[in-house]
mmCIF file of N, CA and C in Angstrom:
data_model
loop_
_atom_site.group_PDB
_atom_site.id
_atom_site.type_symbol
_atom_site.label_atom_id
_atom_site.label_comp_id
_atom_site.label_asym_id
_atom_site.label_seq_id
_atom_site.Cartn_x
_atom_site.Cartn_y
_atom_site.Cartn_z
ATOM 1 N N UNK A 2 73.625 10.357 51.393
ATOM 2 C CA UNK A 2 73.885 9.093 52.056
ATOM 3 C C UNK A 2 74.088 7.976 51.043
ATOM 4 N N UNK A 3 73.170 8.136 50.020
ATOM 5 C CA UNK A 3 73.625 6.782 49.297
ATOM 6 C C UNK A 3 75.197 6.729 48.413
ATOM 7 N N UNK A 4 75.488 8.348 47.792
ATOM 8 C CA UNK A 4 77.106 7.881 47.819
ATOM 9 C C UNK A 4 77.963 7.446 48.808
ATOM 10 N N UNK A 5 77.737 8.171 49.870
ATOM 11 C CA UNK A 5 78.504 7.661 51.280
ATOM 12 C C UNK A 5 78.752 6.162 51.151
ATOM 13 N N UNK A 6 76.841 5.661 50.949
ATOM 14 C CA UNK A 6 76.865 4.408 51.138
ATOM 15 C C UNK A 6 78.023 3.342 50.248
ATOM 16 N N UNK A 7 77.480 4.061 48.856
ATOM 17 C CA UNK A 7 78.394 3.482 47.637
ATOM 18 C C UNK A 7 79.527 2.969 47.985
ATOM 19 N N UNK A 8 80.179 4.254 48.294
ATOM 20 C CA UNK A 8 81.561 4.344 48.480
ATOM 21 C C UNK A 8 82.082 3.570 49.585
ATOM 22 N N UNK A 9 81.366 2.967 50.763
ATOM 23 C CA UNK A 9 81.807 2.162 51.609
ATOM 24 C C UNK A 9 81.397 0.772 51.034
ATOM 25 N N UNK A 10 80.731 0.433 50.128
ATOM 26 C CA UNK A 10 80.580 -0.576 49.903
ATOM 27 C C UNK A 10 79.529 -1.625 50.145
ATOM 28 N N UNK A 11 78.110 -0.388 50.261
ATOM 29 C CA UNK A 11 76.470 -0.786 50.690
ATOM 30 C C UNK A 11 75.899 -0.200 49.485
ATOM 31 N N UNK A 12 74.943 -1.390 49.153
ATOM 32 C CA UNK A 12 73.789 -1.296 48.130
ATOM 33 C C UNK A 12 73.053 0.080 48.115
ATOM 34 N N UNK A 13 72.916 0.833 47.213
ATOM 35 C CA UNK A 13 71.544 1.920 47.521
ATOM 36 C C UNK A 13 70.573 1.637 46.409
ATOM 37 N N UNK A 14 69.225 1.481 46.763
ATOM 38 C CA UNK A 14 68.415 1.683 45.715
ATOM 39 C C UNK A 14 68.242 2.604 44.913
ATOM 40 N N UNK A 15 67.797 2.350 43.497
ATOM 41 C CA UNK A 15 68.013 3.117 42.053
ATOM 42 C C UNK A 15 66.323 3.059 41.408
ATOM 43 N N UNK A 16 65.964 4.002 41.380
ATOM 44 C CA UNK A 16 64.560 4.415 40.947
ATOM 45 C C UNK A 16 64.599 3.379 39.655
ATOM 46 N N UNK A 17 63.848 2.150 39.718
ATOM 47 C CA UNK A 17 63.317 1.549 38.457
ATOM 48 C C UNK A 17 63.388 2.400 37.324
ATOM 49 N N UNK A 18 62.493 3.566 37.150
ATOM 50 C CA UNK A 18 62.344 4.043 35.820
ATOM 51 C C UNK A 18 63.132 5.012 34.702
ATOM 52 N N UNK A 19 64.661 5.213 36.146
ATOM 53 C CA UNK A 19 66.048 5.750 35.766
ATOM 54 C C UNK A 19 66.231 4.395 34.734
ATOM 55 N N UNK A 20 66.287 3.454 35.028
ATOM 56 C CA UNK A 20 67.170 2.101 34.078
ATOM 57 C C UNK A 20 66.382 1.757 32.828
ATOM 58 N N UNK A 21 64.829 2.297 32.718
ATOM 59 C CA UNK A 21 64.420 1.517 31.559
ATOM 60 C C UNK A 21 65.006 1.449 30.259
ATOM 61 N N UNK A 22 65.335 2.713 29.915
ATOM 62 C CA UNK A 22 66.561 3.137 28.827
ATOM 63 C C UNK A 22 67.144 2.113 28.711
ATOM 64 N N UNK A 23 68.101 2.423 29.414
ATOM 65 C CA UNK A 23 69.462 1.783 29.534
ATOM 66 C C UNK A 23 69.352 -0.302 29.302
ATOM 67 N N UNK A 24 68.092 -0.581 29.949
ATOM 68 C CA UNK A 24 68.143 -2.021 30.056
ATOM 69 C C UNK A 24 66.735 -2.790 29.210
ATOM 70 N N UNK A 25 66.497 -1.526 28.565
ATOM 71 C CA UNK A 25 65.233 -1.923 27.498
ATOM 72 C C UNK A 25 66.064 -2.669 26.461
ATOM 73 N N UNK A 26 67.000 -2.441 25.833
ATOM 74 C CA UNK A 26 67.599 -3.418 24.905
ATOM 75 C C UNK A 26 68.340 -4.943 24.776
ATOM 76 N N UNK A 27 68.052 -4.875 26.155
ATOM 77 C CA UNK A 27 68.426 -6.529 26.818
ATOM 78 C C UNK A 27 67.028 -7.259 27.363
ATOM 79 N N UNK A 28 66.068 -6.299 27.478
ATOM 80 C CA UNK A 28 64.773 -6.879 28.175
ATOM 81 C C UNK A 28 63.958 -7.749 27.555
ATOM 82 N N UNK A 29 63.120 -8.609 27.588
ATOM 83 C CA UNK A 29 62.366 -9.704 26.815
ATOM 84 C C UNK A 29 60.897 -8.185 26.560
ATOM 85 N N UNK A 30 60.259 -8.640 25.774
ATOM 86 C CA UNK A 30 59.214 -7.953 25.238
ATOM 87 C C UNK A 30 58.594 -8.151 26.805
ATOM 88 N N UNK A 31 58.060 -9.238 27.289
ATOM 89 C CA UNK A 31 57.032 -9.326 28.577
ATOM 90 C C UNK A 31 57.835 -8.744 30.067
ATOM 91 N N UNK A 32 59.547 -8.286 29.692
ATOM 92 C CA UNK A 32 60.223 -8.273 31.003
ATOM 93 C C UNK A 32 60.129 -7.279 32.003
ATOM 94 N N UNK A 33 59.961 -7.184 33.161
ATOM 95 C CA UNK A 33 59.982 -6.203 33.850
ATOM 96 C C UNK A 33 60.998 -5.668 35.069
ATOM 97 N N UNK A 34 61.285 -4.914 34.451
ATOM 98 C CA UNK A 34 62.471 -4.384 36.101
ATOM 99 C C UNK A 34 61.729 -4.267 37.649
ATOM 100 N N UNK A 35 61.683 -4.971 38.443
ATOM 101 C CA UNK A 35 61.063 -4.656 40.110
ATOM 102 C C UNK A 35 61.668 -3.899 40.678
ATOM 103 N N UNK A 36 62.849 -4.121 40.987
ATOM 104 C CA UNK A 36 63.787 -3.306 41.838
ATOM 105 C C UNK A 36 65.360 -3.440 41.431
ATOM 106 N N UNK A 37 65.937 -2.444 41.941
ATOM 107 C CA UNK A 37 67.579 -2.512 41.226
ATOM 108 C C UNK A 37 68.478 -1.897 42.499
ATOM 109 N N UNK A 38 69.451 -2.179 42.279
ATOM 110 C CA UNK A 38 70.325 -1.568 43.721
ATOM 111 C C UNK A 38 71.455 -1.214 43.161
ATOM 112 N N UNK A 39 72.044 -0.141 43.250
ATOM 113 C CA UNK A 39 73.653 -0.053 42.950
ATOM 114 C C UNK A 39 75.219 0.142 43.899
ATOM 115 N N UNK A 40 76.116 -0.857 43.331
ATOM 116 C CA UNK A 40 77.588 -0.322 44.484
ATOM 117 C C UNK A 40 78.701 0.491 43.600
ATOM 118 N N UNK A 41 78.579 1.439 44.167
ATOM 119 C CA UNK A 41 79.088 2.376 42.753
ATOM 120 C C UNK A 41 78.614 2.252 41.778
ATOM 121 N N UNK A 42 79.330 1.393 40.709
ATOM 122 C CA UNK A 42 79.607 1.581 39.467
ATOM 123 C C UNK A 42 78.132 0.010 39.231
ATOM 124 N N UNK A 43 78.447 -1.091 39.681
ATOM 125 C CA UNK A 43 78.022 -2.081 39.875
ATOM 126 C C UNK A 43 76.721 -1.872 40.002
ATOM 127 N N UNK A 44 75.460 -3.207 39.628
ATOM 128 C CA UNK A 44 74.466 -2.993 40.119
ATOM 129 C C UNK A 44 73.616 -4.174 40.080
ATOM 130 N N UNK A 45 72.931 -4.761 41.005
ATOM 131 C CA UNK A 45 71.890 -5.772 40.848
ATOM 132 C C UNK A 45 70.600 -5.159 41.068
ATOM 133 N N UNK A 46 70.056 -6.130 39.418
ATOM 134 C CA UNK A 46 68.534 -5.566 38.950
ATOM 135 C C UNK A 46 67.528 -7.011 38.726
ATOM 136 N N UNK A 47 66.869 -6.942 39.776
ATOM 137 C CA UNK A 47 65.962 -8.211 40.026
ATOM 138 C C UNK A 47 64.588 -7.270 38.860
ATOM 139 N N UNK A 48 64.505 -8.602 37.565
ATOM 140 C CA UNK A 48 62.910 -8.219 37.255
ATOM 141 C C UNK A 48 62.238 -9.498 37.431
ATOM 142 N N UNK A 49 61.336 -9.470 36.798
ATOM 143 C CA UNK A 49 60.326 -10.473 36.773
ATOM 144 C C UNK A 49 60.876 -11.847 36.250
ATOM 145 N N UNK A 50 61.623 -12.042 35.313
ATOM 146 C CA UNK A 50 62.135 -12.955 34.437
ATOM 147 C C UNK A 50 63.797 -13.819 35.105
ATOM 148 N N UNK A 51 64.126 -12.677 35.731
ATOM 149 C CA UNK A 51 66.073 -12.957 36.014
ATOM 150 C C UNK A 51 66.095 -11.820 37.023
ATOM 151 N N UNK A 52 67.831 -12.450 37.281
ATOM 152 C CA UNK A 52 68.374 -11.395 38.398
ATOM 153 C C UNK A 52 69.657 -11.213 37.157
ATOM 154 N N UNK A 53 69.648 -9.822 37.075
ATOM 155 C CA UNK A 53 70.929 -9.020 35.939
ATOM 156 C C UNK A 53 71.770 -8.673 36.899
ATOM 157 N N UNK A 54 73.200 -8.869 37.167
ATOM 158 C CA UNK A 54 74.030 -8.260 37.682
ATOM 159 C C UNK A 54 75.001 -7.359 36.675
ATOM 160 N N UNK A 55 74.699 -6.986 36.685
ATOM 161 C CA UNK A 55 75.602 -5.322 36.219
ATOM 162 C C UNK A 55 77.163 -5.317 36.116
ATOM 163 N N UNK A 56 78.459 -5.256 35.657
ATOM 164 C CA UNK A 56 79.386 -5.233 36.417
ATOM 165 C C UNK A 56 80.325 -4.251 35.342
ATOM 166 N N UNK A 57 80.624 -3.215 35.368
ATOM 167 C CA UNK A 57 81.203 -2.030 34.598
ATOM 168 C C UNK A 57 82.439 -2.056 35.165
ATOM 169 N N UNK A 58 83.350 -2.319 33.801
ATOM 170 C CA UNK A 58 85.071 -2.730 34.212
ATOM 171 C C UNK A 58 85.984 -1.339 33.719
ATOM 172 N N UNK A 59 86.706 -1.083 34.047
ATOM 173 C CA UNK A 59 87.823 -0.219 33.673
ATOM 174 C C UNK A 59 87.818 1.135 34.632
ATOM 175 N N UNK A 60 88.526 2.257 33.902
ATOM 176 C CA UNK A 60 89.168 3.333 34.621
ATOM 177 C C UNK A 60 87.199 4.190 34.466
ATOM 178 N N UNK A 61 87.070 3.916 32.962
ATOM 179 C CA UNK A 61 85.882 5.220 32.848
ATOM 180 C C UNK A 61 84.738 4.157 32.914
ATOM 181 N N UNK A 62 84.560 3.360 33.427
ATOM 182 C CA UNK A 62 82.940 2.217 32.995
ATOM 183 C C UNK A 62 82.601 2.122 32.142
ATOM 184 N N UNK A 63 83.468 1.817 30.861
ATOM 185 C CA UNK A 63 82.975 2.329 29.464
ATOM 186 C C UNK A 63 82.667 0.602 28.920
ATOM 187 N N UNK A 64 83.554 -0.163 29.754
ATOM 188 C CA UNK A 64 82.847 -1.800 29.454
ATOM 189 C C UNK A 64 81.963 -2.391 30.343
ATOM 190 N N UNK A 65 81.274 -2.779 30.011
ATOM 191 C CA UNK A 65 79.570 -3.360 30.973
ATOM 192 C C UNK A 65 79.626 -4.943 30.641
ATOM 193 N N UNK A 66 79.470 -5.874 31.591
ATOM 194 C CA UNK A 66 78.967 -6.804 31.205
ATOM 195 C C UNK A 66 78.236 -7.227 31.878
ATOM 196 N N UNK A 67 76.725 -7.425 31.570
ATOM 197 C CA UNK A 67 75.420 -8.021 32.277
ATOM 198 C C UNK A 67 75.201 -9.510 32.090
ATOM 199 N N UNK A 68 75.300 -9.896 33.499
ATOM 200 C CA UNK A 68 74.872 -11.588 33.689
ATOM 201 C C UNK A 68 73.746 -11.561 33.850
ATOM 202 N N UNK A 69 73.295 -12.361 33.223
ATOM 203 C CA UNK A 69 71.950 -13.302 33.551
ATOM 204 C C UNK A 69 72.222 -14.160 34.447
ATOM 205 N N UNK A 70 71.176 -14.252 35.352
ATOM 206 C CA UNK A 70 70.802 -15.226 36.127
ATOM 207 C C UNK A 70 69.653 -15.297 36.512
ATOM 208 N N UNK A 71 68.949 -16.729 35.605
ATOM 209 C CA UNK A 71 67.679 -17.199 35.471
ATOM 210 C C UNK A 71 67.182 -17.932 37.034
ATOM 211 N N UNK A 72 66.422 -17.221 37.653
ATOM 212 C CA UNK A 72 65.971 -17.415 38.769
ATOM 213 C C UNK A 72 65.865 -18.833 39.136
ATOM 214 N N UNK A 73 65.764 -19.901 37.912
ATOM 215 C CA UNK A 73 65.802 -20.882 38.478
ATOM 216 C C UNK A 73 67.384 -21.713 38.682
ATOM 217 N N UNK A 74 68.133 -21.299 38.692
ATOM 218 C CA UNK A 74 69.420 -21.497 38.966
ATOM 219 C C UNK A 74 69.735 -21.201 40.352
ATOM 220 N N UNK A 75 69.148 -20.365 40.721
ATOM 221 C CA UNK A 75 69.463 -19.986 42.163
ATOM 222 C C UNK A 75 68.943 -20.961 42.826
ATOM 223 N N UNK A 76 69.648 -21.905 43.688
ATOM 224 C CA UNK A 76 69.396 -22.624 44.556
ATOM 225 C C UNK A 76 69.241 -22.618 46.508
ATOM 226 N N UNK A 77 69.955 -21.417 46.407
ATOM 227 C CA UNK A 77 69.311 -20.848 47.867
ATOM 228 C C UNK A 77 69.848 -19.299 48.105
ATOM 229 N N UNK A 78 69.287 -18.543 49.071
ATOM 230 C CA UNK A 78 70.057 -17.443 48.821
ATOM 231 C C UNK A 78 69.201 -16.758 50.672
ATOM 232 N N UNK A 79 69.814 -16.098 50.900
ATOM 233 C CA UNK A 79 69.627 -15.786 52.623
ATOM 234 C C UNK A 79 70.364 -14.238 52.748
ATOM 235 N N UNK A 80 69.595 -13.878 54.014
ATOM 236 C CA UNK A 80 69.240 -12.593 54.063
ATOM 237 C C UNK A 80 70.237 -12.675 55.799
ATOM 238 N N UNK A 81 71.294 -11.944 56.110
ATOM 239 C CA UNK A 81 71.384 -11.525 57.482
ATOM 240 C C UNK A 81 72.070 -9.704 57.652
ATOM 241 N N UNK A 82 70.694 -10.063 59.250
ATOM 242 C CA UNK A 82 70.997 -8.233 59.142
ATOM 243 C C UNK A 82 71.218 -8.605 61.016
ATOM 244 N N UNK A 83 71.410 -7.120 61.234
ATOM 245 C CA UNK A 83 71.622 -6.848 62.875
ATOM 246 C C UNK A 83 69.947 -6.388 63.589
ATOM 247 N N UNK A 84 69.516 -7.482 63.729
ATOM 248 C CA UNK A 84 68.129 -7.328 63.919
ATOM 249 C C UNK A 84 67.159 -6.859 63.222
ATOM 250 N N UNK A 85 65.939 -6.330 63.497
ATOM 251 C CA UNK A 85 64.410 -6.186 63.058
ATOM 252 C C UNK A 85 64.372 -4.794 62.026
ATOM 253 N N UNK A 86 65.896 -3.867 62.244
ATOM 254 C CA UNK A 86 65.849 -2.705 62.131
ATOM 255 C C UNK A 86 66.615 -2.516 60.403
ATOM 256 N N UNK A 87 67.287 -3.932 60.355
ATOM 257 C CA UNK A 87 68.541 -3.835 58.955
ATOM 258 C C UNK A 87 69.524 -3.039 58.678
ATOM 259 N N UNK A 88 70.080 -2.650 60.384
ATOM 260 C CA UNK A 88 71.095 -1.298 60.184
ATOM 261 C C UNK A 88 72.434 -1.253 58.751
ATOM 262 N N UNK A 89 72.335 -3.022 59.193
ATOM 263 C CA UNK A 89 73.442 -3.107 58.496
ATOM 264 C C UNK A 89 72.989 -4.787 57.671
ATOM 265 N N UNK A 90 72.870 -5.335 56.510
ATOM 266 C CA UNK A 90 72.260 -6.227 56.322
ATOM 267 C C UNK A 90 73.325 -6.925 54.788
ATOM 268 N N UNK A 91 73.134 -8.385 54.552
ATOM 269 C CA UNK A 91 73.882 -9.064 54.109
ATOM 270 C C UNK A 91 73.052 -9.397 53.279
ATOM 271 N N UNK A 92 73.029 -9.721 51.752
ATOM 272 C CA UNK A 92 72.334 -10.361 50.880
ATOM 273 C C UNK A 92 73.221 -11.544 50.304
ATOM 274 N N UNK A 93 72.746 -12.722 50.655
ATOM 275 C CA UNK A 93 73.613 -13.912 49.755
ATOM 276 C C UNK A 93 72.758 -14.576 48.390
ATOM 277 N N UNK A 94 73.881 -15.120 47.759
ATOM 278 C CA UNK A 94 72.804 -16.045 46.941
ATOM 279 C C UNK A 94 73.839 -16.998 46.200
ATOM 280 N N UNK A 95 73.164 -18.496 46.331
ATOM 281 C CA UNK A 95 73.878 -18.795 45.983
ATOM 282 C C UNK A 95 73.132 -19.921 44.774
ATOM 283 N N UNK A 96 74.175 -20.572 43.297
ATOM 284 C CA UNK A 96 74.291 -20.711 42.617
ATOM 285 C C UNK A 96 73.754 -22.275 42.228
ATOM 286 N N UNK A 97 73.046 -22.995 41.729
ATOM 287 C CA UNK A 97 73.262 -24.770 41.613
ATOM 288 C C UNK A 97 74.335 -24.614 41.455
ATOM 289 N N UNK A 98 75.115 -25.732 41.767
ATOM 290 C CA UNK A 98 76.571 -25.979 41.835
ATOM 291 C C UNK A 98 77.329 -25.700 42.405
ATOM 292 N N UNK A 99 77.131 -24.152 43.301
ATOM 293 C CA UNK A 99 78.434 -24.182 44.219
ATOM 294 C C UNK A 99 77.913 -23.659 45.918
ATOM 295 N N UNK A 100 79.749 -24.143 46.283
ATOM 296 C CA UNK A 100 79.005 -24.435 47.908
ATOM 297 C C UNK A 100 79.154 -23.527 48.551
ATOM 298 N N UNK A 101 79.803 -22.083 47.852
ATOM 299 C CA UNK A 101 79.785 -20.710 48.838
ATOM 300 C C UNK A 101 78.804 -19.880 47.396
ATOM 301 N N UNK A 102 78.599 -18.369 48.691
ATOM 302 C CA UNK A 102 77.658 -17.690 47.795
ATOM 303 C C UNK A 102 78.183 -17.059 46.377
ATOM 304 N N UNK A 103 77.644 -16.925 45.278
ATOM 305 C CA UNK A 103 78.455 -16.515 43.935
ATOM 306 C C UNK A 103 78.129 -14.772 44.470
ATOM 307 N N UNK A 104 76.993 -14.117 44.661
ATOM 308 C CA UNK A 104 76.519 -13.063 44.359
ATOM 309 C C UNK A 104 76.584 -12.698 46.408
ATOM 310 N N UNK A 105 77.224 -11.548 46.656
ATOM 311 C CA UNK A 105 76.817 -10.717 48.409
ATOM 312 C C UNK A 105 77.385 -9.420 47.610
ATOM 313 N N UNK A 106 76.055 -9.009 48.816
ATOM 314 C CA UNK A 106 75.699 -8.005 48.419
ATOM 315 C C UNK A 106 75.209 -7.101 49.874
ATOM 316 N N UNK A 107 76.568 -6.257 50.369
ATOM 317 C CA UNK A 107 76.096 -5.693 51.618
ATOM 318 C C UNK A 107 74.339 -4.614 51.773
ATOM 319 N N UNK A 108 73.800 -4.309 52.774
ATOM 320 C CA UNK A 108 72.983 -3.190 52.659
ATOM 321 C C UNK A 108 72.842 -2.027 53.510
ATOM 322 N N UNK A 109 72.424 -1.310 53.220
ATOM 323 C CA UNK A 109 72.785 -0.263 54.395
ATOM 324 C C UNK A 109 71.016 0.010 55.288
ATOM 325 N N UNK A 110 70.904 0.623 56.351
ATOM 326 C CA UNK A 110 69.552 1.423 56.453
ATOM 327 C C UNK A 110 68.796 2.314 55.376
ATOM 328 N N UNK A 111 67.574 1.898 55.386
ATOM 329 C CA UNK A 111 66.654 2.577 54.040
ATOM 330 C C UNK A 111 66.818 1.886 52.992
ATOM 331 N N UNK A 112 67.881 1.378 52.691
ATOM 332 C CA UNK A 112 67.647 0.345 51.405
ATOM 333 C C UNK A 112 67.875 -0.725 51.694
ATOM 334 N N UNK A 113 66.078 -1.226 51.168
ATOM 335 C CA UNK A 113 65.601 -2.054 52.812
ATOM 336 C C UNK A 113 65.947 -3.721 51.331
ATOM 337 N N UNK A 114 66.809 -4.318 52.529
ATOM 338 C CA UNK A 114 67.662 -5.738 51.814
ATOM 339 C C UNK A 114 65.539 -6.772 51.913
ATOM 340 N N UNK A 115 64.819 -6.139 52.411
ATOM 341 C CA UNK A 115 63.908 -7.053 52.741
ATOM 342 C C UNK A 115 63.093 -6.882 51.169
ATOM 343 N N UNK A 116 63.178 -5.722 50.856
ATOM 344 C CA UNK A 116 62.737 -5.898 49.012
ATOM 345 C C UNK A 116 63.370 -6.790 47.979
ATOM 346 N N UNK A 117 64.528 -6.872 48.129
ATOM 347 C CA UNK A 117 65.225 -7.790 47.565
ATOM 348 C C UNK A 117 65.134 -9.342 47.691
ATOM 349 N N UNK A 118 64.903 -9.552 49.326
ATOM 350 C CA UNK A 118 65.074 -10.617 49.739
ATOM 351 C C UNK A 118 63.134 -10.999 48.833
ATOM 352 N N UNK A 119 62.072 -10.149 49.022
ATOM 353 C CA UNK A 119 60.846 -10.436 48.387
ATOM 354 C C UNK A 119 61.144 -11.084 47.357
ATOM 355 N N UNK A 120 61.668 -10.196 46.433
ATOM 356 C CA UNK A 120 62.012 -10.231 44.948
ATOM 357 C C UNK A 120 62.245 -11.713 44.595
ATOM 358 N N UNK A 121 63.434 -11.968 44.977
ATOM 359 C CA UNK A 121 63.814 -13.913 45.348
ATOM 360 C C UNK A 121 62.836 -14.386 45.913
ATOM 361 N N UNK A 122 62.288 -14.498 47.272
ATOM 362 C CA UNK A 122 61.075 -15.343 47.671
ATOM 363 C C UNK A 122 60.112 -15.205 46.145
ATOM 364 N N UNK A 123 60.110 -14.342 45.769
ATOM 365 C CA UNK A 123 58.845 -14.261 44.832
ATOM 366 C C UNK A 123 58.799 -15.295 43.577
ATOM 367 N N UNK A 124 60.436 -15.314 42.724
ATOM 368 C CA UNK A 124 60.044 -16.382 41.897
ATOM 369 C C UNK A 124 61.342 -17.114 41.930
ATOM 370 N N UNK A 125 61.859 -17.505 43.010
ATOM 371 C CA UNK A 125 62.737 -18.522 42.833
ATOM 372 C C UNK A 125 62.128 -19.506 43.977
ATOM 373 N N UNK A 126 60.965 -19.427 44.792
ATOM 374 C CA UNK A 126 60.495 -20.532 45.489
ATOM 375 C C UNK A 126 58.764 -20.902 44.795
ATOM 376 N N UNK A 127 58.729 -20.721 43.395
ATOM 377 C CA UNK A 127 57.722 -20.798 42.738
ATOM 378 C C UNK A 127 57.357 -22.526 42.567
#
């Protein structure tokens, strides 16, 4: 299901301790990965410090470029799903400075958009 998901264009969650490798050489000594989600190739990785968006360009993903975005930049960011259940669920977020969302991010069932949405409540309304 979660390629299915991929491939239509819904978030699936990615086991934290698959990425430490990979994102230990960008990480601050104190940083921690919480949760990470991937769309295909793409991926947003909320830790403790920032939200990393992921974004792997070309035919083979062989170029990566990871944004930072320091939680306190985010100036609002909202969660809509099709009721209590999140069959189908919307992650926004949006940027100081601008007036539509920079970062959406669809979700599917089981990869529950309400961890994510924590993740943000947690240190961008600090």
């Amino acid at each position: 299901m979660g390629l299915l998901n991929g491939l239509m264009g819904h978030a699936s969650a990615v086991p934290v301790e698959k990425l430490s490798k990979e994102f230990q050489p960008i990480l601050l000594d104190d940083e921690q990965i919480e949760k990470a989600f991937r769309l295909i190739r793409d991926m947003l990785v909320f830790t403790n410090k920032r939200l990393i968006v992921v974004n792997k360009q070309g035919l083979t993903g062989s170029k990566i470029e990871y944004q930072s975005v320091p939680y306190a930049s985010i100036k609002m960011f909202s969660k809509e799903s099709a009721g209590m259940m999140d069959f189908d669920a919307e992650l926004k977020i949006w940027l100081t400075g601008e007036a539509t969302p920079t970062i959406k991010q669809e979700f599917r069932k089981g990869d529950n958009v309400n961890d994510a949405y924590k993740v943000l409540s947690k240190y961008v309304l600090k």
